[in-house]
Coordinates of C-alpha atoms in Angstrom, one line a residue:
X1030 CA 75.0 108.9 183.9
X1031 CA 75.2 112.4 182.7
X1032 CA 77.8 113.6 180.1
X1033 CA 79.8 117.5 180.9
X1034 CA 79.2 119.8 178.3
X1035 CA 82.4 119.3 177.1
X1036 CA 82.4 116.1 176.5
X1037 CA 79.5 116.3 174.0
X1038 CA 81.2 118.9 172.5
X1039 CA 84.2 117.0 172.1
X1040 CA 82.1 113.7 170.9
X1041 CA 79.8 115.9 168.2
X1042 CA 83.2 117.4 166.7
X1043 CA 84.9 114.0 166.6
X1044 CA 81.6 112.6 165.0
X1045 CA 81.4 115.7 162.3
X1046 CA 85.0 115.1 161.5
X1047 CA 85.1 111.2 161.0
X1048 CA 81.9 112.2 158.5
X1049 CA 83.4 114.7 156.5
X1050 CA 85.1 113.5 152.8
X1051 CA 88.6 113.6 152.3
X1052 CA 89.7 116.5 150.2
X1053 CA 89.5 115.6 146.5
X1054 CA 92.7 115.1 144.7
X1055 CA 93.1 117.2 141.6
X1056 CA 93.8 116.2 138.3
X1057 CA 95.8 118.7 136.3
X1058 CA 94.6 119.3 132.6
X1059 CA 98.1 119.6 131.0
X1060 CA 101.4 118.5 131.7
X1061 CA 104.3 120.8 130.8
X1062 CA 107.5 119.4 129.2
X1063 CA 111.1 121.1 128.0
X1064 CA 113.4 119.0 125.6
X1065 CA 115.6 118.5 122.8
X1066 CA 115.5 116.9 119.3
X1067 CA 112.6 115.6 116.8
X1068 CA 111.7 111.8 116.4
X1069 CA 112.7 108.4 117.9
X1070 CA 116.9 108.7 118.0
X1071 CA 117.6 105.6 115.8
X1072 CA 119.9 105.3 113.2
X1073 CA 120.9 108.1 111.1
X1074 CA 120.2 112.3 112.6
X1075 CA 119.3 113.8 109.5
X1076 CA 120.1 117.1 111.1
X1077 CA 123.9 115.3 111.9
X1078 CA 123.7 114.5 108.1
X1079 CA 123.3 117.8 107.1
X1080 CA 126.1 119.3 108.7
X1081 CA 128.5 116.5 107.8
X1082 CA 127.7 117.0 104.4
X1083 CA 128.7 120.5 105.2
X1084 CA 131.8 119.6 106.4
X1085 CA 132.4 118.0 103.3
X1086 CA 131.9 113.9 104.3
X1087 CA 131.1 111.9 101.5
X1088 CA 127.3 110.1 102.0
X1089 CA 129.2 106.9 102.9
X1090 CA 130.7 108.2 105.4
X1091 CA 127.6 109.8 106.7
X1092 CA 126.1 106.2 106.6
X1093 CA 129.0 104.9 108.2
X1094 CA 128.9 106.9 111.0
X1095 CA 125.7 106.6 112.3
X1096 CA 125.2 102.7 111.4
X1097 CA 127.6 100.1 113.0
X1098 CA 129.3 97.5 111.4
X1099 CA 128.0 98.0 107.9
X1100 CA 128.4 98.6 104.5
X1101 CA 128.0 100.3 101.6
X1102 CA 127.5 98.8 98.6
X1103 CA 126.2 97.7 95.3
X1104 CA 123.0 95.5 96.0
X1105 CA 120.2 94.3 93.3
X1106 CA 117.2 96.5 93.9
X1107 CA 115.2 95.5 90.6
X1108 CA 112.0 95.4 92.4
X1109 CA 108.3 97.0 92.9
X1110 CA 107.1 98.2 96.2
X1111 CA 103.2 98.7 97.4
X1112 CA 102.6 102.0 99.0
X1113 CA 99.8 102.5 101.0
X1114 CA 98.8 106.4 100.0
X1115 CA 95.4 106.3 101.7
X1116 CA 94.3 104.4 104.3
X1117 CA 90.3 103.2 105.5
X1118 CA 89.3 106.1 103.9
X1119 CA 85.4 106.6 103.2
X1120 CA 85.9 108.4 99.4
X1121 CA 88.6 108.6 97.4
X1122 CA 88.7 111.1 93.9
X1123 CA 91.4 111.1 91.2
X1124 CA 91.8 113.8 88.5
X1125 CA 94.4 114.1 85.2
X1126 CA 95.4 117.4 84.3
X1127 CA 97.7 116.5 82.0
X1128 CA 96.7 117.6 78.3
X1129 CA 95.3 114.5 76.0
X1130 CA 96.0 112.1 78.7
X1131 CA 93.1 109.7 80.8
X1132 CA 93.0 107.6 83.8
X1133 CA 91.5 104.3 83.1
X1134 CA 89.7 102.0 85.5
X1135 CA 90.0 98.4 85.6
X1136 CA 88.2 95.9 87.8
X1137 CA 90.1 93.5 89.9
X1138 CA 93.8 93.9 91.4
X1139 CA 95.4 93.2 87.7
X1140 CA 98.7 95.6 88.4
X1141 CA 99.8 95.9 84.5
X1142 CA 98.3 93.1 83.1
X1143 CA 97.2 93.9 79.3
X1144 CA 94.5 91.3 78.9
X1145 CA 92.1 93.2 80.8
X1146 CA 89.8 96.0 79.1
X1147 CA 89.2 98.9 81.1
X1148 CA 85.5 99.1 82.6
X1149 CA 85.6 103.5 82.8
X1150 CA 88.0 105.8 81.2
X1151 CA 88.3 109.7 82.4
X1152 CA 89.8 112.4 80.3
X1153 CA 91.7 115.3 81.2
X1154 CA 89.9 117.3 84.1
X1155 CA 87.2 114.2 84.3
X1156 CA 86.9 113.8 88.2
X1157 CA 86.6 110.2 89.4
X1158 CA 85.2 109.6 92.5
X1159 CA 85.2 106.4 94.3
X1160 CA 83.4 105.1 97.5
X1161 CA 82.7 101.6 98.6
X1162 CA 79.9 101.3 97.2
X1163 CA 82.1 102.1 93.8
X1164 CA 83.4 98.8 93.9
X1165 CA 82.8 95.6 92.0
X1166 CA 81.9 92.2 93.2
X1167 CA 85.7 91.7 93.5
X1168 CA 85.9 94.3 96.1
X1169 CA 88.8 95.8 94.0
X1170 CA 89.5 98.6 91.1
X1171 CA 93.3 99.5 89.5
X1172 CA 93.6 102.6 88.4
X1173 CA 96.4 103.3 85.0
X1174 CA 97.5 106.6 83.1
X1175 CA 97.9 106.7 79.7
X1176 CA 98.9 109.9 77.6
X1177 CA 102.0 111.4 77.2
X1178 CA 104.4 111.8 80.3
X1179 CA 100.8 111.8 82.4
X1180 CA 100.4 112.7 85.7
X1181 CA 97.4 112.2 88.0
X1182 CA 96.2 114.2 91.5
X1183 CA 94.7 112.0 94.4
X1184 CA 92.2 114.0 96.7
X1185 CA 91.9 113.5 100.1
X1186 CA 89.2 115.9 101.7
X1187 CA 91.5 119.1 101.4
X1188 CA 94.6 116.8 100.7
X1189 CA 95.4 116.8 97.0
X1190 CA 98.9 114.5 95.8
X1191 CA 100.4 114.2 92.3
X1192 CA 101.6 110.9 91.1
X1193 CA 103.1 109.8 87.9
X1194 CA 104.4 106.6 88.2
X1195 CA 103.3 103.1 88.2
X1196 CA 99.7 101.6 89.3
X1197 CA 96.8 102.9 91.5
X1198 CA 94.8 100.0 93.7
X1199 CA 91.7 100.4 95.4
X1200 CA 90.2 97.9 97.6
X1201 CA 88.1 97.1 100.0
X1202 CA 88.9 96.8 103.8
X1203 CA 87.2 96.9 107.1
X1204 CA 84.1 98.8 105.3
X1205 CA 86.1 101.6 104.2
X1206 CA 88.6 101.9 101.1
X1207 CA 92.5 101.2 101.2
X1208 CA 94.4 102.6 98.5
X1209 CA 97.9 102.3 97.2
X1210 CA 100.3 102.7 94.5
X1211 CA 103.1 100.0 93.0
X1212 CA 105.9 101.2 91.2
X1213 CA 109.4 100.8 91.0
X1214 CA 111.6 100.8 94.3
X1215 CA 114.9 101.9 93.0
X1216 CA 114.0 105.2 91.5
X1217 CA 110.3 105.8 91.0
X1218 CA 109.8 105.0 94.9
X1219 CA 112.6 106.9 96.0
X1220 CA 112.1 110.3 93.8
X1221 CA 109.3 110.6 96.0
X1222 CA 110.5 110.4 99.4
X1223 CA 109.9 113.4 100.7
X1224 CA 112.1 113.1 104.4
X1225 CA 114.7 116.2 103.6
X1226 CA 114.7 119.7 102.1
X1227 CA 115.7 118.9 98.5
X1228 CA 118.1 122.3 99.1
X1229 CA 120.6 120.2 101.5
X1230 CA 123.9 119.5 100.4
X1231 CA 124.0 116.2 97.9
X1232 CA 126.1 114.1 100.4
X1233 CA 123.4 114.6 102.5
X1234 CA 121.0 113.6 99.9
X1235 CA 122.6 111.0 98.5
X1236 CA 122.7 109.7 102.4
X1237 CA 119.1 110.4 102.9
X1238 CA 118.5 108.0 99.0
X1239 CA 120.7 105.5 100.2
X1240 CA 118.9 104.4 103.6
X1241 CA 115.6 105.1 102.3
X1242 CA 116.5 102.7 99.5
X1243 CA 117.5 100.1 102.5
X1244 CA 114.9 100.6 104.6
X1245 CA 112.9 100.0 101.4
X1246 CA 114.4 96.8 100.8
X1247 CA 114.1 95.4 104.0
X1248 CA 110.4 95.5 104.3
X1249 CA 109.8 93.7 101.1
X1250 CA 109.1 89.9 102.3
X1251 CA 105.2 90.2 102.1
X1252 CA 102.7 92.5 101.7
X1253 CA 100.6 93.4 105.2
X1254 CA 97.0 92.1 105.2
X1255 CA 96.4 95.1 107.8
X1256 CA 96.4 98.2 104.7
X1257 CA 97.7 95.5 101.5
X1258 CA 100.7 97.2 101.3
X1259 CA 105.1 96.4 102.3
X1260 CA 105.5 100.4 103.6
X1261 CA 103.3 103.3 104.8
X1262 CA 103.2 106.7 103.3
X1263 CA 104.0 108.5 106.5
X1264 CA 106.4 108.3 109.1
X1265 CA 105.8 104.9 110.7
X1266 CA 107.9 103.9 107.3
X1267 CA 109.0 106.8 105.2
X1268 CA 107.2 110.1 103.9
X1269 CA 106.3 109.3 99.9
X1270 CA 104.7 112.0 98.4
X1271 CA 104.7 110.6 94.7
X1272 CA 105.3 113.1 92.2
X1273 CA 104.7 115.8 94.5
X1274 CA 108.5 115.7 95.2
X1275 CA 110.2 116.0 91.9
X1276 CA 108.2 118.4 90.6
X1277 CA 108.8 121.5 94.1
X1278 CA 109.5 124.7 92.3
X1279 CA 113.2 125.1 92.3
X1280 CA 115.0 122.1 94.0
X1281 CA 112.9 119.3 93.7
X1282 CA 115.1 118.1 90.7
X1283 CA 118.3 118.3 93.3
X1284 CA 116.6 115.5 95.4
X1285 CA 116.0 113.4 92.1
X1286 CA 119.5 114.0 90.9
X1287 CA 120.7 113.0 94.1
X1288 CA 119.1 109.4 94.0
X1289 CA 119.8 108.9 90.5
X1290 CA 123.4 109.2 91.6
X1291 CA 123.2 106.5 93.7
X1292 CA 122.4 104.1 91.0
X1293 CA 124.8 101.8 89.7
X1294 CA 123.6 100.1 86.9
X1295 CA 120.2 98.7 85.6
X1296 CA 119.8 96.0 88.0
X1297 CA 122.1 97.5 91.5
X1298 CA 122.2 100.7 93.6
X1299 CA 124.1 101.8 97.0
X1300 CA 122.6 100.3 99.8
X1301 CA 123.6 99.9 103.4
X1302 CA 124.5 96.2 104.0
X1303 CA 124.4 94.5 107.5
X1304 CA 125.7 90.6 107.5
X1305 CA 124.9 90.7 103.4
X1306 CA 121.6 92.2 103.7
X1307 CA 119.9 95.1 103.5
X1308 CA 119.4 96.9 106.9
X1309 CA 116.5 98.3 108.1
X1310 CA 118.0 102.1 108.2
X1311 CA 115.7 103.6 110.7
X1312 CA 116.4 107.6 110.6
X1313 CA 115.5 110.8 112.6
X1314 CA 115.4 114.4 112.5
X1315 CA 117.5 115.5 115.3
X1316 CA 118.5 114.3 118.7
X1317 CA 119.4 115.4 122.4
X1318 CA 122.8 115.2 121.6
X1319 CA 123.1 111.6 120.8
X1320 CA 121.7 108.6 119.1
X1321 CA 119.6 105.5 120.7
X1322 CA 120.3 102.3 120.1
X1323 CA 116.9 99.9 119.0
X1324 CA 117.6 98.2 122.4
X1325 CA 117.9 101.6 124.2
X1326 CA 114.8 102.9 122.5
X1327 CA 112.5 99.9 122.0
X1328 CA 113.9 97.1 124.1
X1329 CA 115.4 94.7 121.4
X1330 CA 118.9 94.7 120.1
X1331 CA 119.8 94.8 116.8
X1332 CA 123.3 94.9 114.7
X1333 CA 123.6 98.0 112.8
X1334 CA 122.2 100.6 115.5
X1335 CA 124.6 102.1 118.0
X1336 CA 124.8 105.3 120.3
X1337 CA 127.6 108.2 118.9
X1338 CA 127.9 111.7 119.5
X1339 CA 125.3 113.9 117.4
X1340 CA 126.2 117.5 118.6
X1341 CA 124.6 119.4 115.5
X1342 CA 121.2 119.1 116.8
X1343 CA 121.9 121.4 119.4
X1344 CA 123.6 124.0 117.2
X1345 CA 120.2 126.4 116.8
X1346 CA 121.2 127.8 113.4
X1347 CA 121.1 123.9 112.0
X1348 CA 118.1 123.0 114.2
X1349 CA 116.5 126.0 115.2
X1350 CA 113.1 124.8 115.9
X1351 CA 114.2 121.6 117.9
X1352 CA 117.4 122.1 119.2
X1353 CA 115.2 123.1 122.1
X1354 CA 111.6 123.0 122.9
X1355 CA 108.8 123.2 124.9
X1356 CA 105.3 121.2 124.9
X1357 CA 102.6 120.3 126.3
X1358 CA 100.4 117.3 126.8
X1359 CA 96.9 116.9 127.8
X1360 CA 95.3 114.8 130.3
X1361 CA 93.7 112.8 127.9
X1362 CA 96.7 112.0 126.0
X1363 CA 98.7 111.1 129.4
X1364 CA 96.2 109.3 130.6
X1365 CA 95.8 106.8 126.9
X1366 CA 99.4 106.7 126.7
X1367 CA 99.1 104.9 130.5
X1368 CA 95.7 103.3 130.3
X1369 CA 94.3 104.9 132.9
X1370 CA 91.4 106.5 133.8
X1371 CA 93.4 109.6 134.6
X1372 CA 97.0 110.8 135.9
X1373 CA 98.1 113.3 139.0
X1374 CA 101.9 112.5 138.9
X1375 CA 104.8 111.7 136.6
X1376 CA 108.1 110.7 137.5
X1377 CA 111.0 109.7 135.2
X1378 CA 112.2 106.6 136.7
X1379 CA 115.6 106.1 133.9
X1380 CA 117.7 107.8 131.0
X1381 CA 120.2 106.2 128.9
X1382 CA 123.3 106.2 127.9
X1383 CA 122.1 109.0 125.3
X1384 CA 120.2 111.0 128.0
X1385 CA 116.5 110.0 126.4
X1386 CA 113.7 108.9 128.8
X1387 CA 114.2 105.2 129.2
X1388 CA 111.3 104.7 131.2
X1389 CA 108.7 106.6 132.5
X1390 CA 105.8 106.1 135.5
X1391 CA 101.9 107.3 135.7
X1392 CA 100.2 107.4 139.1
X1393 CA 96.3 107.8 138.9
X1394 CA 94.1 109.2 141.3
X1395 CA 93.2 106.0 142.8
X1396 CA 97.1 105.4 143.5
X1397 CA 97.6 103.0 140.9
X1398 CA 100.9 103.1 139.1
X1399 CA 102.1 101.9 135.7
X1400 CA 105.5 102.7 133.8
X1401 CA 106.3 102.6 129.8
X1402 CA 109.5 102.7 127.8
X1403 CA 110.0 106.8 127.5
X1404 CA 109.3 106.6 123.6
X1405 CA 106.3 104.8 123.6
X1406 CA 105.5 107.9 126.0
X1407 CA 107.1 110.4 123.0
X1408 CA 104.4 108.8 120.5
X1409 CA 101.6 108.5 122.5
X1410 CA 101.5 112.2 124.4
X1411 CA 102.7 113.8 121.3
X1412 CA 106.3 115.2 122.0
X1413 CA 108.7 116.2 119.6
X1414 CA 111.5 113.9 121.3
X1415 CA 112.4 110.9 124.2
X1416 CA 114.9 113.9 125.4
X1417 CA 112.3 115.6 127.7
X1418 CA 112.0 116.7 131.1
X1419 CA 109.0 117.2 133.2
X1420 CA 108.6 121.2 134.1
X1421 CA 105.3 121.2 136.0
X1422 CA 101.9 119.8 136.6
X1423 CA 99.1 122.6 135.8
X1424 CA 96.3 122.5 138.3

């Protein structure tokens, strides 16, 4: 049987067709974001802070405001706190600069113990440098101060911080060195917390001492295996920056005044009680116009934390770098914050009642779709804020 012409040439084009690839689906480098605010939304705006203190509210009512349900009171804080200040870090150096004084080196984890004689001793400009392979067989070194009013510099590749009181500790963790420093939580601790401009009004301040002292206090039922330590230096508990604080040119002694203010007596200062205890103050920057809840940000409810108005972080001359914004996130970093292999669509699937990304969905090249709370999103692509909107996709 014989075929027309144009039947092959029908048949040919089908079979070309049917064999060509589908047209690849592109995967934009970037995605584009707009937004309002800086951090999680939780607790206390230190931006709102700032310009109730202005308005001339004491820092209780500050506290009160943002933080449901609590109060504000006297509350025995006669304790030390470990700080991590350096974390799996290959080499560590320490330096005194302080005339006459010397920083002495003691094997073991022996905090202030006097029965111990030191095993190296470093005078003034004396650099010591420590590595794992620094360490004794008690994969551990503590590191005191002695002199008159002495203070010591940490360096950290190009990183240098001063610190004056308490103990260094040096150990030994997942082949790489974990270092932190004990002192005392009520003052020593909290001069250098470095969260706020030390310029702010002292309500704000005193605020600022207050729920960093509570936030202290509520981490202090062990010490974490994971960097030997009850808080972080950084944000994912509170910025310390050791002496470093107290000692900025011109108003560092403004922040130090503020939370020697909120002292009581020898064994109690201010602290922000919920049911008795000391709540876990969690604070931000600024906001999208109103604060998150724990549940609204993280899924699980808690007391103290409740959603109010916080209309000074959109006032530019108070906030003029985050009462708006724009940003944007790289594939790579979409892509980890999903776990997938890569990402050609977003879509924000909720807000809530404060207007921040509730939850948040991926779609991959292959079609496959996964969602995460919109702040775990925040952290993990690097955005100032949960208050964000998705402008474009860059191809």
């Amino acid at each position: 049987m014989r075929m027309s012409k144009n039947f092959l040439a029908l048949l040919i084009a089908a079979l070309i067709t049917s064999a060509a690839p589908a047209e690849a689906i592109e995967i934009p480098p970037k995605f584009d974001f707009i937004g309002n605010g800086y951090g999680h939304g939780v607790g206390m705006s230190q931006i709102g802070a700032r310009s109730r203190a202005l308005s001339g509210e004491s820092a209780s009512a500050i506290l009160n405001y943002y933080y449901k349900d609590v109060q504000v009171a006297p509350f025995v804080d006669t304790h030390t706190i470990r700080v991590n200040i350096a974390h799996l870090v290959k080499t560590i150096a320490f330096t005194t600069h302080t005339p006459g004084a010397r920083l002495e080196v003691f094997e073991g984890d022996i905090g202030n113990s006097v029965e111990f004689m030191p095993v190296a001793s470093y005078a003034t400009k004396k650099r010591a440098t420590f590595t794992l392979a620094s360490l004794p067989k008690e994969r551990a070194l503590t590191l005191r101060w002695v002199g008159e009013n002495p203070i010591i510099t940490m360096t950290q590749g190009s990183i240098s911080t001063k610190y004056k009181y308490g103990y260094i500790t040096i150990k030994a963790l997942k082949g790489a060195l974990v270092v932190t420093n004990t002192l005392a939580l009520r003052d020593e601790y909290l001069w250098g917390i470095s969260e706020v401009p030390s310029s702010w009004p002292a309500a704000a301040l005193e605020a600022q001492a207050i729920a960093s002292r509570s936030y202290a206090l509520s981490k202090l039922s062990i010490i974490r295996p994971s960097c030997d330590c009850q808080v972080f230096s950084h944000i994912s508990d509170q910025n310390f920056v050791g002496y470093s604080k107290e000692s900025e040119p011109r108003f560092g002694h403004f922040w130090k005044d503020a939370v020697t203010r909120t002292i009581i007596d020898t064994s109690t200062s201010l602290v922000v009680l919920s049911n008795g205890k000391p709540a876990q103050t969690y604070f931000f920057s600024s906001s999208g116009g109103a604060t998150q809840t724990t549940l609204d940000a993280w899924g699980a409810a808690t007391a103290f934390t409740q959603s109010v108005p916080d209309t000074a972080s959109a006032d530019v001359k108070l906030n003029p770098r985050f009462a708006s914004w724009k940003a944007a996130s790289t594939q790579e970093l979409v892509a980890k914050a999903f776990l997938l292999p890569n990402v050609v669509s977003l879509e924000i699937l909720s807000r809530n009642q404060a207007g921040a990304v509730t939850y948040i969905a991926a779609t991959s090249s292959e079609g496959v779709t996964k969602k995460i709370r919109g702040d775990t999103f925040r952290s993990r692509a690097k955005l100032p804020s949960p208050w964000f909107s998705l402008v474009s996709v860059q191809n």
